[in-house]
Short mmCIF file of C-alpha atoms in Angstrom, two decimals:
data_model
loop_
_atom_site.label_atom_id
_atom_site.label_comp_id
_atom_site.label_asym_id
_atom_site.label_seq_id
_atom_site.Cartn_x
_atom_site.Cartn_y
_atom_site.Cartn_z
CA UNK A 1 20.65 -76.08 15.33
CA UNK A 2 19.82 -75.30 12.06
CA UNK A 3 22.61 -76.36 9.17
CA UNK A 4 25.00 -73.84 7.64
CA UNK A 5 24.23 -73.02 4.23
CA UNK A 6 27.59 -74.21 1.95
CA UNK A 7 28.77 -71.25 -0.24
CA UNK A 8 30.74 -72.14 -3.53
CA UNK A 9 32.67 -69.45 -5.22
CA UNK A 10 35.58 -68.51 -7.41
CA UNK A 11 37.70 -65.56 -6.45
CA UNK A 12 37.54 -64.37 -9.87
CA UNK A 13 33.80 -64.26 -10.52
CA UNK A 14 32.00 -60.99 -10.09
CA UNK A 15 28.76 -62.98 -9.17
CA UNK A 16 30.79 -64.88 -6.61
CA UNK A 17 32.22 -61.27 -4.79
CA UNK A 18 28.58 -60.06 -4.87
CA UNK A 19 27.68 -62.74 -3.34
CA UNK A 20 30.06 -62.56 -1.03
CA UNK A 21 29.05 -59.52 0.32
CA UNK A 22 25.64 -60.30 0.60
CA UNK A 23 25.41 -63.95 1.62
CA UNK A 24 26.46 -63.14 5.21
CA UNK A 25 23.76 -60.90 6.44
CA UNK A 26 21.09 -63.16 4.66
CA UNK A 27 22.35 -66.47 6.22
CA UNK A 28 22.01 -64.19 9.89
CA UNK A 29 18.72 -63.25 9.03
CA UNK A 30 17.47 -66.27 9.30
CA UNK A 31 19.59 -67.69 12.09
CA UNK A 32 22.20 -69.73 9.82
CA UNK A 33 25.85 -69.99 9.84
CA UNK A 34 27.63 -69.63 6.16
CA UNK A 35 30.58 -72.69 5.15
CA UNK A 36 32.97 -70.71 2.65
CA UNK A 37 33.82 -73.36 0.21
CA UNK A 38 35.98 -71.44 -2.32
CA UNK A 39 36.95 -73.61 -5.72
CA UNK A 40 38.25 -73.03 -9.48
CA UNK A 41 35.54 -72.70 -11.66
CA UNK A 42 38.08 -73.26 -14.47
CA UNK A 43 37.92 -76.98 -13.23
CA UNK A 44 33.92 -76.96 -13.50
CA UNK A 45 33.94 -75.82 -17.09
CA UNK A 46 36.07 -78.63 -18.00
CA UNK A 47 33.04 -80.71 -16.64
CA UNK A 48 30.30 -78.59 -18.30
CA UNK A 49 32.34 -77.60 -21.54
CA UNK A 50 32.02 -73.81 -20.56
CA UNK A 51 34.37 -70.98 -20.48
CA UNK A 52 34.68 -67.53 -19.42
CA UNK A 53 31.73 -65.46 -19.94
CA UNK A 54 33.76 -62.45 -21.48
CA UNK A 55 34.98 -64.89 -24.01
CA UNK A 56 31.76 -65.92 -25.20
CA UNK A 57 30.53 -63.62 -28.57
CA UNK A 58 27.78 -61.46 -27.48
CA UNK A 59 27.54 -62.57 -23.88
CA UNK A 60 30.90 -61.19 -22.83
CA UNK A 61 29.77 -57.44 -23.65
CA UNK A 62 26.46 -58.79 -21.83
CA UNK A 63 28.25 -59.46 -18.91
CA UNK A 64 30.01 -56.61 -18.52
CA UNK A 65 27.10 -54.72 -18.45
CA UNK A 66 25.30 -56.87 -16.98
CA UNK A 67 28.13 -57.08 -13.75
CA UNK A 68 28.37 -53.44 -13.20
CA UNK A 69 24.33 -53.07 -13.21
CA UNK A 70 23.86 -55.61 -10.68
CA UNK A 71 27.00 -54.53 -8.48
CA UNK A 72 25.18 -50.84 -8.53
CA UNK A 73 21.88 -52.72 -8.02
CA UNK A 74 23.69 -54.37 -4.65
CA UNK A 75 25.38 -51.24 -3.49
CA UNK A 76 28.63 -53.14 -3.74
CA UNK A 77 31.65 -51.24 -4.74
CA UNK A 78 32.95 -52.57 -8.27
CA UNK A 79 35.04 -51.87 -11.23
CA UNK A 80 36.34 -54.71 -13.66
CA UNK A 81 39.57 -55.94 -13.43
CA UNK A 82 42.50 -55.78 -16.00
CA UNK A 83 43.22 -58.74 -16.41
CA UNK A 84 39.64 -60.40 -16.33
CA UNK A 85 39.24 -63.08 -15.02
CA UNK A 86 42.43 -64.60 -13.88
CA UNK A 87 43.91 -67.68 -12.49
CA UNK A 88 42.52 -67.89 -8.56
CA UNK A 89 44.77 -70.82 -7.56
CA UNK A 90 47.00 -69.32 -5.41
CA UNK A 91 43.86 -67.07 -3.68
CA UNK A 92 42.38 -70.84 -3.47
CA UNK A 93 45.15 -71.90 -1.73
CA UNK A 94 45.40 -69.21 0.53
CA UNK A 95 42.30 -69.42 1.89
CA UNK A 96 42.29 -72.91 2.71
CA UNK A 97 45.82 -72.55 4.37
CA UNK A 98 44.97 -70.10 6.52
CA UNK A 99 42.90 -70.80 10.33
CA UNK A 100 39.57 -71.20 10.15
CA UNK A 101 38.59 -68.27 12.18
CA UNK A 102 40.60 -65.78 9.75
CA UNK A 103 39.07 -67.36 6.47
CA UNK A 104 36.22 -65.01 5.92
CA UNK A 105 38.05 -61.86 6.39
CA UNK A 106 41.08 -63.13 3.95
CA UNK A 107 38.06 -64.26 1.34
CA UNK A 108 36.49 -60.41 1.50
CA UNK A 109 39.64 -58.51 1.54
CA UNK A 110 41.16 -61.18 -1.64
CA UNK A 111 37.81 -60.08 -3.27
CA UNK A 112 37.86 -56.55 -2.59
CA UNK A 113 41.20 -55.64 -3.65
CA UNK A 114 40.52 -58.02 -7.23
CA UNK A 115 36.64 -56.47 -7.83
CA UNK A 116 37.33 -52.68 -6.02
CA UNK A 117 40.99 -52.28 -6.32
CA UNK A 118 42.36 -53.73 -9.11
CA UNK A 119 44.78 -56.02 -7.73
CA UNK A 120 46.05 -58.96 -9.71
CA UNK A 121 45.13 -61.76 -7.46
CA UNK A 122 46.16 -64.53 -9.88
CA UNK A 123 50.00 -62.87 -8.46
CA UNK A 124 51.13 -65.01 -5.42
CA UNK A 125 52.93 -62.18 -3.97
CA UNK A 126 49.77 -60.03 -4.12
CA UNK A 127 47.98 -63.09 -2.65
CA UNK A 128 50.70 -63.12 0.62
CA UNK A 129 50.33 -59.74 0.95
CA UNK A 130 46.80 -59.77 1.23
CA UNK A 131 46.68 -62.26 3.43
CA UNK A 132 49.04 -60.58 5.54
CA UNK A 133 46.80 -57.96 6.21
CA UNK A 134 44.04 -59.79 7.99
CA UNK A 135 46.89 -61.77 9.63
CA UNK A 136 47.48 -64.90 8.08
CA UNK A 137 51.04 -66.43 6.84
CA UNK A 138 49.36 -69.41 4.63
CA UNK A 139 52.10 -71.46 2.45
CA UNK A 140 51.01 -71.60 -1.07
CA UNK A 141 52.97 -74.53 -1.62
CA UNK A 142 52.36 -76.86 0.98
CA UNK A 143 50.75 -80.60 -0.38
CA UNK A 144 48.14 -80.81 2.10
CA UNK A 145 46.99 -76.92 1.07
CA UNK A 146 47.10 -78.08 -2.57
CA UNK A 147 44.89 -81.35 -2.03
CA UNK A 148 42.44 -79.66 0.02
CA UNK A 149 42.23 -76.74 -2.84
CA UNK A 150 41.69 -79.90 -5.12
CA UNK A 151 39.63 -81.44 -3.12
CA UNK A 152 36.79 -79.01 -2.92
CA UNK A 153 36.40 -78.20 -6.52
CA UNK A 154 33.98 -81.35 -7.15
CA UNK A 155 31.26 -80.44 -4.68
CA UNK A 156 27.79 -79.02 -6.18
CA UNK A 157 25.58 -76.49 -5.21
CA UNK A 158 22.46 -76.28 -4.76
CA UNK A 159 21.43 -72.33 -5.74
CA UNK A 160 23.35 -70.95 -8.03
CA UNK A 161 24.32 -67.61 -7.91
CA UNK A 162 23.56 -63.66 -6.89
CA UNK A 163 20.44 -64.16 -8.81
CA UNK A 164 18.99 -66.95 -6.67
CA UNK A 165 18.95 -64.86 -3.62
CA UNK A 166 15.03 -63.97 -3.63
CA UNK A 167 14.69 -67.73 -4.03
CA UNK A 168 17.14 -68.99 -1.21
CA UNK A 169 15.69 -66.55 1.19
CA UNK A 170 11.89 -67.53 0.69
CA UNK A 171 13.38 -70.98 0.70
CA UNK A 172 14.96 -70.15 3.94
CA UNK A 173 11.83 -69.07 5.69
CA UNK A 174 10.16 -71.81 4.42
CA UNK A 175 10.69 -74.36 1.82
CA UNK A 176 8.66 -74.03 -1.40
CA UNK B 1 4.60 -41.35 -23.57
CA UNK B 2 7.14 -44.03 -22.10
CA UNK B 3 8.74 -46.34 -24.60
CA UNK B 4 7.33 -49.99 -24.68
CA UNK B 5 9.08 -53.01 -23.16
CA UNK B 6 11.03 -55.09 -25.98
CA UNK B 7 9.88 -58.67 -24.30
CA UNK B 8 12.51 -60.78 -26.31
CA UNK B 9 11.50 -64.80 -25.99
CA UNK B 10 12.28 -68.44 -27.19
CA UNK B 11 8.95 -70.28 -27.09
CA UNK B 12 10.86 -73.40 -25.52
CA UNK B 13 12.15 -71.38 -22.96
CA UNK B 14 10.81 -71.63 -19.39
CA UNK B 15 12.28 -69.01 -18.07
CA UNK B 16 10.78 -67.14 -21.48
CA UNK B 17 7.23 -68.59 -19.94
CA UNK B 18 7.98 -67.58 -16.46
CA UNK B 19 8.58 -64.35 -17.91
CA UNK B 20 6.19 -64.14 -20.00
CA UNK B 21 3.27 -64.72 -17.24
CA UNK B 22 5.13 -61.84 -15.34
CA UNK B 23 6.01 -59.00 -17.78
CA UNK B 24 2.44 -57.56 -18.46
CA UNK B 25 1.85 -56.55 -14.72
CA UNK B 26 5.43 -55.33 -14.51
CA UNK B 27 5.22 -53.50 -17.34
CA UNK B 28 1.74 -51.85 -16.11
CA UNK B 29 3.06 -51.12 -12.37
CA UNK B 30 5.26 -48.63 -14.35
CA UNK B 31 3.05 -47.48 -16.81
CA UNK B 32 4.36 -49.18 -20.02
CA UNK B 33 3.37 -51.26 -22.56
CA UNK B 34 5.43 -54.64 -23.65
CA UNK B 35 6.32 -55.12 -26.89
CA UNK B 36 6.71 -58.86 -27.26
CA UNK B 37 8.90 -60.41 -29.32
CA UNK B 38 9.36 -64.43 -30.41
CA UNK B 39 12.88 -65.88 -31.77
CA UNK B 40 14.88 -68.75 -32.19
CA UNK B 41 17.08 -69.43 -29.19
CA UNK B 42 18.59 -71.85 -31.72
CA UNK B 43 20.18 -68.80 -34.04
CA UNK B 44 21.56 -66.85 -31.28
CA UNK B 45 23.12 -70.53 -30.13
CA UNK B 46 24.94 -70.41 -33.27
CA UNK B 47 26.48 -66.76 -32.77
CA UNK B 48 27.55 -68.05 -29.05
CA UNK B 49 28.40 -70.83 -29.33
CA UNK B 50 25.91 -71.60 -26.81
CA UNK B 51 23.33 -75.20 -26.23
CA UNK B 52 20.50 -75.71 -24.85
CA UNK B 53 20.65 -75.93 -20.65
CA UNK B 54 19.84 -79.48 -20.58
CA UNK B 55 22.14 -81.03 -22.81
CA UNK B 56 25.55 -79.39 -21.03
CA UNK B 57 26.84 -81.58 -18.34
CA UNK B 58 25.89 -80.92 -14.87
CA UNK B 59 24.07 -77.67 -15.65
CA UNK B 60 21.54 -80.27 -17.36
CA UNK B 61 20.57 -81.59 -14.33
CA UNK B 62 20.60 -78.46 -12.26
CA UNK B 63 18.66 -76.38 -14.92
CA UNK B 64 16.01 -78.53 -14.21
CA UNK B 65 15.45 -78.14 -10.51
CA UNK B 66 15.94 -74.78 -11.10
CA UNK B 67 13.01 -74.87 -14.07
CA UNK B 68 10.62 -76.24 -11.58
CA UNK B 69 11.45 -74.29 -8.19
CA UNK B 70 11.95 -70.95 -10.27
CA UNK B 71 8.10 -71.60 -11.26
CA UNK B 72 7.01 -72.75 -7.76
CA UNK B 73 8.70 -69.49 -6.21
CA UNK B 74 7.06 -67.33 -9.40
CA UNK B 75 3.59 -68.91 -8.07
CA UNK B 76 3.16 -70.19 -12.27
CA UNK B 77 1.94 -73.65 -13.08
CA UNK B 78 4.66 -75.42 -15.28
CA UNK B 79 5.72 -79.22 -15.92
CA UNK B 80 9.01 -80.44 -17.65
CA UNK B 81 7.37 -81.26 -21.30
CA UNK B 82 8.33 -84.34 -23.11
CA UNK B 83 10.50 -83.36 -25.35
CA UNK B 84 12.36 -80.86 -24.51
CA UNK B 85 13.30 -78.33 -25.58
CA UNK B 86 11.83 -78.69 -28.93
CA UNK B 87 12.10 -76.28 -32.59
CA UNK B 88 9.65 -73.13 -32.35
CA UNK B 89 9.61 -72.32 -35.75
CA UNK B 90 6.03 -72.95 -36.27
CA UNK B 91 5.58 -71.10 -33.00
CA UNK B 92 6.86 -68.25 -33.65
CA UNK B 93 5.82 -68.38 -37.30
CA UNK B 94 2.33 -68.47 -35.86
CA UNK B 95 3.01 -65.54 -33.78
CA UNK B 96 4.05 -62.65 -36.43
CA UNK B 97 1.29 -64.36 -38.71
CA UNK B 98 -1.52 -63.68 -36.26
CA UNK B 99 -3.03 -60.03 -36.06
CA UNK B 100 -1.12 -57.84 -33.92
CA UNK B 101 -4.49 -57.69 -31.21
CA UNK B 102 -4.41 -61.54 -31.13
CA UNK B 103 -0.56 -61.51 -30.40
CA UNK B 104 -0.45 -61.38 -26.98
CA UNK B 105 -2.93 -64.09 -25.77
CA UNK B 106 -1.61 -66.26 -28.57
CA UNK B 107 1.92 -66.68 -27.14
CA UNK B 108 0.33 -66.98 -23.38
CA UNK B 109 -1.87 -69.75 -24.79
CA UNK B 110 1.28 -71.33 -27.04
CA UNK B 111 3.33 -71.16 -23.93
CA UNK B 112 0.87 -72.98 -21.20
CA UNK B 113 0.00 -75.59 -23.77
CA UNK B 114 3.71 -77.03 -23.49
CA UNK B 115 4.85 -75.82 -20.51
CA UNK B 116 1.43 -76.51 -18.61
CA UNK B 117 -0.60 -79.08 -20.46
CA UNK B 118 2.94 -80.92 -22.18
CA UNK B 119 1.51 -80.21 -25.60
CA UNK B 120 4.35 -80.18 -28.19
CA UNK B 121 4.41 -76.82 -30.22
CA UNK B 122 6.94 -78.47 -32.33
CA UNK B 123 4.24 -79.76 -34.85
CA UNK B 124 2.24 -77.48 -36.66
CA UNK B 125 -0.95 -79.06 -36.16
CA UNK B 126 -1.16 -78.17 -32.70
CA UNK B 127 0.02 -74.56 -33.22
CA UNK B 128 -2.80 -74.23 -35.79
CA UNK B 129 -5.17 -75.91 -33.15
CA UNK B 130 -4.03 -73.57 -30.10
CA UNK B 131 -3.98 -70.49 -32.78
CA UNK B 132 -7.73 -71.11 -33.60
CA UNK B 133 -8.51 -71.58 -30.03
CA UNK B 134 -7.40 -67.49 -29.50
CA UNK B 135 -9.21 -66.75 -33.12
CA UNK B 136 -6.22 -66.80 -35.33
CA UNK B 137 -5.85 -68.40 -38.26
CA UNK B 138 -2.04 -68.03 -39.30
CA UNK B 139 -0.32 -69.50 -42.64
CA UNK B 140 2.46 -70.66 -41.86
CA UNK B 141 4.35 -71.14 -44.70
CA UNK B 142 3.39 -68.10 -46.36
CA UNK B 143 6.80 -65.81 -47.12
CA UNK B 144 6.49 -62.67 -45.12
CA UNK B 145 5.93 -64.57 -42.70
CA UNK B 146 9.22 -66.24 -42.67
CA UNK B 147 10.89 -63.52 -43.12
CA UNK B 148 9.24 -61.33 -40.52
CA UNK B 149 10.62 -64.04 -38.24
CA UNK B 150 14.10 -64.66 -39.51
CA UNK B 151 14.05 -60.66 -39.23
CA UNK B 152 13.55 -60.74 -35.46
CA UNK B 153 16.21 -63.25 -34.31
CA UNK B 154 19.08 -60.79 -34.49
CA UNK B 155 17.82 -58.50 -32.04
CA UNK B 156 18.90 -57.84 -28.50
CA UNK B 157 18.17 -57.20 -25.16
CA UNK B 158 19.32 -55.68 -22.52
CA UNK B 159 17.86 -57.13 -19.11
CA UNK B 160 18.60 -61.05 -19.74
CA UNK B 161 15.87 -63.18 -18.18
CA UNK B 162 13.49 -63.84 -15.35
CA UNK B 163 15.91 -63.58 -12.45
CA UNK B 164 16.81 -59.77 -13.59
CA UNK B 165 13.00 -58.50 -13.21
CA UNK B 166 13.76 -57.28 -9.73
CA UNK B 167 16.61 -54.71 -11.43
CA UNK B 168 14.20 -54.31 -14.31
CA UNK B 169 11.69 -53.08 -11.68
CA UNK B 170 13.82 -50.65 -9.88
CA UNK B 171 15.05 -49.45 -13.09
CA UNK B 172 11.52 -48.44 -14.51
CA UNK B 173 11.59 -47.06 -10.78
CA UNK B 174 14.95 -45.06 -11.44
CA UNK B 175 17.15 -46.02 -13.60
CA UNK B 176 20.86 -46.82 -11.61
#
């Protein structure tokens, strides 16, 4: 039984939802199982002293370009939010106080209507309602939803990013 | 005629080297030519706001596995110099000082001096040494020279790095 591969990602990252349509079908292809570990990248720039890419002179216009391009170059629907990026703590806490087995579908649908539909899900209420749809009822509020949200924002990953996905499937087939 | 390539590139880059060792047959699978083109990561730093990979926390570390397997999975021979990253003025001084015919082979041979062979481009007596070994014979302190490099800094590019070659390839394909 071969491991699961860990997936890190923040609801509001473009890189992340590309990812996150993507990462499924590769992990498959090479018999693996995928552990959604969704966490607040605002919490990792603290550590690393980043921000935002669209706040960063010259890189944000970069980005923009350079998330559209590579969402066309995917064949993943996209269009950027308003606002960009946004708070993704209640989406965080949704996800992890929802059933295991309904996870995955909340995390795709919580991306799809941010990155394709232009929902706000930094909104609680859009979060609920979202959630509702692939049938889960999670409490936003509840302490043991908040630690766990907390708790999984430390953990490190080994390939970062959309961009590593030539690499992690060579590596996958064999390691280099 | 297709337009030429702009190949923009720090010499203490190694994703610039990885690059670098890649571009040329790129470029030729599509029938263009590469225009390369040597500045300071250093300036641009100072219009982002931006650091060098390994001295940001966390990312430090990371960058650095990712140096190393991003060159094992490229199939290019690289070691982490020591030190690094280091100032490429004398580099890239060396560069627009050389003929235009000697360019090319002068930044390969800059590049796999520190990145393969840990020689540090930093000084200029090893630039001069590496420049004679292509045939060039560059003064480095001469004024147009200085400026010709100040001049390039400010450009920019629009495919970011190595791990955007496989969009830069289907775009020469067909632009998307």
């Amino acid at each position: 039984m071969k491991a699961p591969l860990d997936f890190y990602f923040d609801f509001s990252s473009p890189y992340g939802y590309l990812a996150a349509e993507k990462i499924g079908p590769l992990a498959a292809r090479h018999g693996r199982t995928v552990t959604w570990r969704p966490m607040l990248l605002g919490v990792a720039f603290k550590a690393t002293g980043g921000a935002p890419l669209p706040t960063i002179p010259l890189k944000g216009d970069y980005s923009k370009r350079d998330f559209l391009r590579s969402a066309r170059f995917h064949g993943v629907a996209f269009r950027l939010p308003d606002p960009f990026p946004v708070s993704t703590v209640a989406a965080c806490r949704a996800f992890y106080g929802s059933p295991e087995e309904r996870r995955v579908p909340l995390a795709k649908a919580l991306y799809r209507a941010y990155f394709a539909d232009n929902v706000n899900i930094a909104e609680a209420d859009n979060v609920l309602r979202i959630a509702a749809s692939v049938g889960c009822k999670p409490d936003l509020n509840k302490q043991a939803v908040k630690d766990k949200t907390r708790a999984e924002v430390d953990s490190a990953q080994p390939f970062w990013g959309i961009d590593r996905f030539d690499q992690l499937e060579r590596w996958l087939r064999e390691p280099f």
